[in-house]
C-alpha cells in the first residue's frame, strides 16, 4: 500500500504525489509533504513547560472569568481528561459545575 498520509481536510486515503505536493482527488486539497510532517509535531505545553497530551489531568493556576457567566473558574480547580485541539484555546474539557469549556494551555499546569 501507499505510505502517503491521508488528506488532512477530508481524511481520504487516496492521496497522490505530484512533484513536491500531495493532492487529494476527492476534495482537491493540496499540501506539501513538509507541512504534513510539521502538523504531526504539534506540541502543547502547560505554564511550567511540561508537554500535555490527551487524557491528562491539569489544574487551573489563576482565577479565570467565564464568558457568558457571572461566575469565575477558581485557582486550583482540577480538570480531568483533557482533549488537545488546534486554535486559540487549545484544550477542550468538561469541568464539574461549569460544563464543556475551552481553556488556554498557558493557564493550566499538569498534575
Tab-separated table of N, CA and C in Angstrom:
chain	number	residue	atom	x	y	z
A	1	UNK	N	0.830	-1.173	0.000
A	1	UNK	CA	0.000	0.000	0.000
A	1	UNK	C	0.880	1.244	0.000
A	2	UNK	N	0.275	2.376	-0.153
A	2	UNK	CA	0.970	3.652	-0.196
A	2	UNK	C	1.366	4.098	1.209
A	3	UNK	N	2.526	4.737	1.315
A	3	UNK	CA	2.970	5.255	2.609
A	3	UNK	C	2.649	6.738	2.752
A	4	UNK	N	1.847	7.264	1.817
A	4	UNK	CA	1.485	8.672	1.871
A	4	UNK	C	0.411	8.894	2.940
A	5	UNK	N	0.438	10.058	3.611
A	5	UNK	CA	-0.565	10.324	4.657
A	5	UNK	C	-1.941	10.588	4.070
A	6	UNK	N	-2.961	10.386	4.888
A	6	UNK	CA	-4.330	10.712	4.480
A	6	UNK	C	-4.477	12.219	4.329
A	7	UNK	N	-5.490	12.640	3.600
A	7	UNK	CA	-5.753	14.064	3.402
A	7	UNK	C	-6.102	14.707	4.741
A	8	UNK	N	-5.453	15.832	5.104
A	8	UNK	CA	-5.779	16.476	6.385
A	8	UNK	C	-7.145	17.158	6.390
A	9	UNK	N	-7.711	17.402	5.211
A	9	UNK	CA	-9.001	18.093	5.129
A	9	UNK	C	-10.181	17.122	5.203
A	10	UNK	N	-10.126	16.049	4.397
A	10	UNK	CA	-11.271	15.118	4.359
A	10	UNK	C	-10.914	13.699	4.805
A	11	UNK	N	-9.655	13.465	5.165
A	11	UNK	CA	-9.156	12.174	5.641
A	11	UNK	C	-9.244	11.062	4.590
A	12	UNK	N	-9.209	11.426	3.319
A	12	UNK	CA	-9.234	10.432	2.250
A	12	UNK	C	-7.893	9.719	2.178
A	13	UNK	N	-7.936	8.428	1.907
A	13	UNK	CA	-6.707	7.648	1.802
A	13	UNK	C	-6.144	7.622	0.378
A	14	UNK	N	-6.817	8.247	-0.566
A	14	UNK	CA	-6.420	8.183	-1.970
A	14	UNK	C	-5.542	9.360	-2.391
A	15	UNK	N	-4.649	9.827	-1.533
A	15	UNK	CA	-3.769	10.938	-1.888
A	15	UNK	C	-2.694	10.457	-2.847
A	16	UNK	N	-2.201	11.401	-3.660
A	16	UNK	CA	-1.089	11.079	-4.546
A	16	UNK	C	-0.105	12.234	-4.580
A	17	UNK	N	1.113	11.919	-5.021
A	17	UNK	CA	2.196	12.887	-5.025
A	17	UNK	C	2.349	13.470	-6.425
A	18	UNK	N	2.509	14.793	-6.494
A	18	UNK	CA	2.736	15.480	-7.759
A	18	UNK	C	3.889	16.460	-7.542
A	19	UNK	N	5.101	16.007	-7.828
A	19	UNK	CA	6.277	16.824	-7.557
A	19	UNK	C	6.487	16.914	-6.058
A	20	UNK	N	6.495	18.134	-5.506
A	20	UNK	CA	6.689	18.304	-4.064
A	20	UNK	C	5.363	18.447	-3.324
A	21	UNK	N	4.240	18.342	-4.031
A	21	UNK	CA	2.922	18.489	-3.413
A	21	UNK	C	2.219	17.148	-3.270
A	22	UNK	N	1.369	17.061	-2.263
A	22	UNK	CA	0.449	15.939	-2.123
A	22	UNK	C	-0.937	16.454	-2.465
A	23	UNK	N	-1.713	15.653	-3.192
A	23	UNK	CA	-3.020	16.092	-3.677
A	23	UNK	C	-4.072	15.049	-3.324
A	24	UNK	N	-5.237	15.541	-2.926
A	24	UNK	CA	-6.376	14.674	-2.642
A	24	UNK	C	-7.335	14.745	-3.828
A	25	UNK	N	-7.608	13.626	-4.501
A	25	UNK	CA	-8.511	13.661	-5.647
A	25	UNK	C	-9.980	13.827	-5.263
A	26	UNK	N	-10.341	13.564	-4.022
A	26	UNK	CA	-11.733	13.650	-3.617
A	26	UNK	C	-12.176	15.074	-3.304
A	27	UNK	N	-11.328	15.845	-2.569
A	27	UNK	CA	-11.732	17.209	-2.209
A	27	UNK	C	-10.885	18.272	-2.903
A	28	UNK	N	-9.798	17.872	-3.570
A	28	UNK	CA	-8.966	18.815	-4.294
A	28	UNK	C	-7.959	19.553	-3.429
A	29	UNK	N	-7.820	19.174	-2.185
A	29	UNK	CA	-6.879	19.853	-1.275
A	29	UNK	C	-5.444	19.513	-1.668
A	30	UNK	N	-4.557	20.540	-1.668
A	30	UNK	CA	-3.145	20.355	-1.969
A	30	UNK	C	-2.318	20.835	-0.797
A	31	UNK	N	-1.280	20.088	-0.433
A	31	UNK	CA	-0.381	20.482	0.644
A	31	UNK	C	0.987	19.879	0.393
A	32	UNK	N	1.994	20.440	1.053
A	32	UNK	CA	3.351	19.935	0.872
A	32	UNK	C	3.642	18.858	1.905
A	33	UNK	N	4.560	17.991	1.583
A	33	UNK	CA	4.922	16.906	2.489
A	33	UNK	C	5.562	17.467	3.752
A	34	UNK	N	6.301	18.584	3.654
A	34	UNK	CA	6.913	19.209	4.821
A	34	UNK	C	5.834	19.719	5.771
A	35	UNK	N	4.763	20.302	5.236
A	35	UNK	CA	3.669	20.812	6.067
A	35	UNK	C	2.989	19.662	6.809
A	36	UNK	N	2.894	18.501	6.172
A	36	UNK	CA	2.274	17.344	6.811
A	36	UNK	C	3.109	16.879	7.997
A	37	UNK	N	4.429	16.916	7.875
A	37	UNK	CA	5.273	16.477	8.980
A	37	UNK	C	5.275	17.507	10.106
A	38	UNK	N	5.122	18.792	9.788
A	38	UNK	CA	5.067	19.828	10.821
A	38	UNK	C	3.798	19.695	11.639
A	39	UNK	N	2.679	19.350	11.010
A	39	UNK	CA	1.416	19.187	11.725
A	39	UNK	C	1.501	18.079	12.764
A	40	UNK	N	2.217	17.006	12.450
A	40	UNK	CA	2.320	15.879	13.364
A	40	UNK	C	3.181	16.217	14.569
A	41	UNK	N	4.044	17.229	14.470
A	41	UNK	CA	4.949	17.585	15.544
A	41	UNK	C	4.370	18.662	16.455
A	42	UNK	N	3.076	18.834	16.477
A	42	UNK	CA	2.417	19.831	17.307
A	42	UNK	C	2.625	19.472	18.775
A	43	UNK	N	3.210	20.416	19.516
A	43	UNK	CA	3.482	20.197	20.932
A	43	UNK	C	2.810	21.316	21.724
A	44	UNK	N	1.988	20.937	22.678
A	44	UNK	CA	1.306	21.913	23.530
A	44	UNK	C	1.852	21.743	24.937
A	45	UNK	N	2.295	22.871	25.517
A	45	UNK	CA	2.909	22.839	26.843
A	45	UNK	C	2.073	23.633	27.836
A	46	UNK	N	2.164	23.242	29.109
A	46	UNK	CA	1.450	23.959	30.158
A	46	UNK	C	2.264	25.171	30.606
A	47	UNK	N	1.843	25.847	31.664
A	47	UNK	CA	2.500	27.056	32.148
A	47	UNK	C	3.924	26.789	32.628
A	48	UNK	N	4.216	25.587	33.063
A	48	UNK	CA	5.552	25.238	33.541
A	48	UNK	C	6.447	24.645	32.463
A	49	UNK	N	5.930	24.476	31.253
A	49	UNK	CA	6.720	23.910	30.160
A	49	UNK	C	6.615	22.408	30.012
A	50	UNK	N	5.731	21.760	30.769
A	50	UNK	CA	5.524	20.317	30.633
A	50	UNK	C	4.658	20.044	29.414
A	51	UNK	N	4.987	19.008	28.663
A	51	UNK	CA	4.230	18.649	27.467
A	51	UNK	C	2.911	18.008	27.873
A	52	UNK	N	1.814	18.501	27.310
A	52	UNK	CA	0.481	17.962	27.593
A	52	UNK	C	0.094	16.952	26.524
A	53	UNK	N	-0.739	15.994	26.895
A	53	UNK	CA	-1.278	15.037	25.932
A	53	UNK	C	-2.741	14.777	26.268
A	54	UNK	N	-3.463	14.168	25.330
A	54	UNK	CA	-4.878	13.863	25.546
A	54	UNK	C	-5.037	12.952	26.764
A	55	UNK	N	-6.049	13.262	27.583
A	55	UNK	CA	-6.342	12.443	28.747
A	55	UNK	C	-5.636	12.872	30.018
A	56	UNK	N	-4.762	13.874	29.956
A	56	UNK	CA	-4.059	14.347	31.150
A	56	UNK	C	-5.021	15.020	32.121
A	57	UNK	N	-4.578	15.136	33.371
A	57	UNK	CA	-5.296	15.893	34.387
A	57	UNK	C	-4.477	17.130	34.708
A	58	UNK	N	-5.124	18.284	34.716
A	58	UNK	CA	-4.437	19.550	34.957
A	58	UNK	C	-5.194	20.336	36.021
A	59	UNK	N	-4.522	21.364	36.577
A	59	UNK	CA	-5.187	22.288	37.485
A	59	UNK	C	-5.056	23.695	36.938
A	60	UNK	N	-6.028	24.529	37.237
A	60	UNK	CA	-6.041	25.922	36.802
A	60	UNK	C	-5.125	26.705	37.735
A	61	UNK	N	-4.248	27.576	37.183
A	61	UNK	CA	-3.262	28.271	38.011
A	61	UNK	C	-3.678	29.679	38.422
A	62	UNK	N	-4.767	30.198	37.865
A	62	UNK	CA	-5.267	31.511	38.285
A	62	UNK	C	-6.770	31.573	38.076
A	63	UNK	N	-7.433	32.487	38.778
A	63	UNK	CA	-8.875	32.654	38.608
A	63	UNK	C	-9.158	33.120	37.182
A	64	UNK	N	-10.109	32.478	36.521
A	64	UNK	CA	-10.464	32.814	35.140
A	64	UNK	C	-11.934	33.206	35.066
A	65	UNK	N	-12.210	34.301	34.394
A	65	UNK	CA	-13.600	34.698	34.159
A	65	UNK	C	-14.171	33.802	33.067
A	66	UNK	N	-15.413	33.384	33.269
A	66	UNK	CA	-16.091	32.526	32.296
A	66	UNK	C	-17.002	33.399	31.459
A	67	UNK	N	-16.770	33.403	30.145
A	67	UNK	CA	-17.594	34.217	29.249
A	67	UNK	C	-19.042	33.760	29.305
A	68	UNK	N	-19.959	34.719	29.383
A	68	UNK	CA	-21.377	34.400	29.383
A	68	UNK	C	-21.907	33.966	30.731
A	69	UNK	N	-21.079	34.076	31.761
A	69	UNK	CA	-21.499	33.676	33.095
A	69	UNK	C	-20.960	34.689	34.107
A	70	UNK	N	-21.643	34.825	35.216
A	70	UNK	CA	-21.181	35.758	36.243
A	70	UNK	C	-20.189	35.099	37.192
A	71	UNK	N	-20.017	33.790	37.082
A	71	UNK	CA	-19.109	33.087	37.983
A	71	UNK	C	-17.696	33.007	37.396
A	72	UNK	N	-16.730	32.662	38.245
A	72	UNK	CA	-15.346	32.509	37.811
A	72	UNK	C	-14.875	31.089	38.085
A	73	UNK	N	-13.901	30.674	37.316
A	73	UNK	CA	-13.253	29.380	37.497
A	73	UNK	C	-12.089	29.616	38.458
A	74	UNK	N	-12.146	29.041	39.642
A	74	UNK	CA	-11.198	29.344	40.709
A	74	UNK	C	-9.849	28.654	40.507
A	75	UNK	N	-8.819	29.290	41.017
A	75	UNK	CA	-7.476	28.729	41.008
A	75	UNK	C	-7.484	27.407	41.763
A	76	UNK	N	-6.788	26.411	41.238
A	76	UNK	CA	-6.725	25.106	41.886
A	76	UNK	C	-7.789	24.132	41.427
A	77	UNK	N	-8.695	24.574	40.546
A	77	UNK	CA	-9.734	23.679	40.032
A	77	UNK	C	-9.085	22.566	39.222
A	78	UNK	N	-9.433	21.326	39.535
A	78	UNK	CA	-8.866	20.171	38.839
A	78	UNK	C	-9.702	19.866	37.597
A	79	UNK	N	-9.033	19.683	36.470
A	79	UNK	CA	-9.689	19.365	35.206
A	79	UNK	C	-9.161	18.014	34.747
A	80	UNK	N	-10.050	17.026	34.651
A	80	UNK	CA	-9.647	15.673	34.276
A	80	UNK	C	-9.938	15.415	32.802
A	81	UNK	N	-9.160	14.531	32.222
A	81	UNK	CA	-9.395	14.006	30.875
A	81	UNK	C	-9.504	15.115	29.829
A	82	UNK	N	-8.444	15.910	29.671
A	82	UNK	CA	-8.453	16.993	28.688
A	82	UNK	C	-8.290	16.444	27.278
A	83	UNK	N	-8.704	17.227	26.294
A	83	UNK	CA	-8.534	16.879	24.884
A	83	UNK	C	-7.855	18.065	24.206
A	84	UNK	N	-6.744	17.826	23.518
A	84	UNK	CA	-6.000	18.882	22.852
A	84	UNK	C	-6.577	19.126	21.466
A	85	UNK	N	-6.743	20.408	21.127
A	85	UNK	CA	-7.296	20.799	19.835
A	85	UNK	C	-6.469	21.955	19.273
A	86	UNK	N	-6.650	22.246	17.988
A	86	UNK	CA	-5.999	23.394	17.372
A	86	UNK	C	-6.834	24.637	17.621
A	87	UNK	N	-6.175	25.767	17.615
A	87	UNK	CA	-6.890	27.026	17.780
A	87	UNK	C	-6.321	27.849	18.907
A	88	UNK	N	-6.974	28.967	19.173
A	88	UNK	CA	-6.532	29.883	20.220
A	88	UNK	C	-6.633	29.229	21.599
A	89	UNK	N	-7.755	28.632	21.897
A	89	UNK	CA	-7.935	27.876	23.139
A	89	UNK	C	-7.667	26.421	22.785
A	90	UNK	N	-6.521	25.896	23.218
A	90	UNK	CA	-6.092	24.599	22.710
A	90	UNK	C	-6.407	23.411	23.620
A	91	UNK	N	-7.268	23.591	24.613
A	91	UNK	CA	-7.708	22.485	25.470
A	91	UNK	C	-9.233	22.486	25.529
A	92	UNK	N	-9.847	21.356	25.206
A	92	UNK	CA	-11.282	21.165	25.400
A	92	UNK	C	-11.466	20.241	26.597
A	93	UNK	N	-12.434	20.544	27.443
A	93	UNK	CA	-12.634	19.741	28.642
A	93	UNK	C	-14.042	19.939	29.177
A	94	UNK	N	-14.394	19.115	30.172
A	94	UNK	CA	-15.625	19.277	30.927
A	94	UNK	C	-15.230	19.530	32.369
A	95	UNK	N	-15.806	20.578	32.954
A	95	UNK	CA	-15.499	20.924	34.333
A	95	UNK	C	-16.774	20.796	35.144
A	96	UNK	N	-16.694	20.081	36.267
A	96	UNK	CA	-17.859	19.896	37.135
A	96	UNK	C	-18.371	21.254	37.597
A	97	UNK	N	-19.661	21.482	37.435
A	97	UNK	CA	-20.273	22.739	37.835
A	97	UNK	C	-20.279	23.791	36.735
A	98	UNK	N	-19.500	23.598	35.676
A	98	UNK	CA	-19.445	24.559	34.574
A	98	UNK	C	-19.856	23.939	33.242
A	99	UNK	N	-19.535	22.676	33.027
A	99	UNK	CA	-19.854	22.004	31.770
A	99	UNK	C	-18.695	22.051	30.798
A	100	UNK	N	-19.007	21.930	29.504
A	100	UNK	CA	-17.981	21.918	28.460
A	100	UNK	C	-17.331	23.288	28.350
A	101	UNK	N	-16.013	23.287	28.165
A	101	UNK	CA	-15.277	24.543	28.173
A	101	UNK	C	-13.981	24.394	27.394
A	102	UNK	N	-13.491	25.503	26.859
A	102	UNK	CA	-12.187	25.556	26.203
A	102	UNK	C	-11.254	26.406	27.049
A	103	UNK	N	-10.020	25.939	27.219
A	103	UNK	CA	-9.029	26.647	28.016
A	103	UNK	C	-7.758	26.864	27.207
A	104	UNK	N	-6.987	27.864	27.598
A	104	UNK	CA	-5.651	28.067	27.028
A	104	UNK	C	-4.658	27.315	27.895
A	105	UNK	N	-3.680	26.676	27.263
A	105	UNK	CA	-2.720	25.870	27.999
A	105	UNK	C	-1.829	26.701	28.911
A	106	UNK	N	-1.711	27.993	28.655
A	106	UNK	CA	-0.866	28.841	29.492
A	106	UNK	C	-1.450	29.085	30.878
A	107	UNK	N	-2.722	28.725	31.103
A	107	UNK	CA	-3.368	28.940	32.395
A	107	UNK	C	-3.569	27.653	33.185
A	108	UNK	N	-2.916	26.568	32.785
A	108	UNK	CA	-3.030	25.299	33.499
A	108	UNK	C	-1.648	24.712	33.764
A	109	UNK	N	-1.596	23.827	34.748
A	109	UNK	CA	-0.362	23.067	34.973
A	109	UNK	C	-0.719	21.597	35.128
A	110	UNK	N	0.158	20.745	34.632
A	110	UNK	CA	-0.052	19.310	34.639
A	110	UNK	C	0.156	18.745	36.039
A	111	UNK	N	-0.676	17.799	36.408
A	111	UNK	CA	-0.535	17.158	37.732
A	111	UNK	C	0.369	15.959	37.610
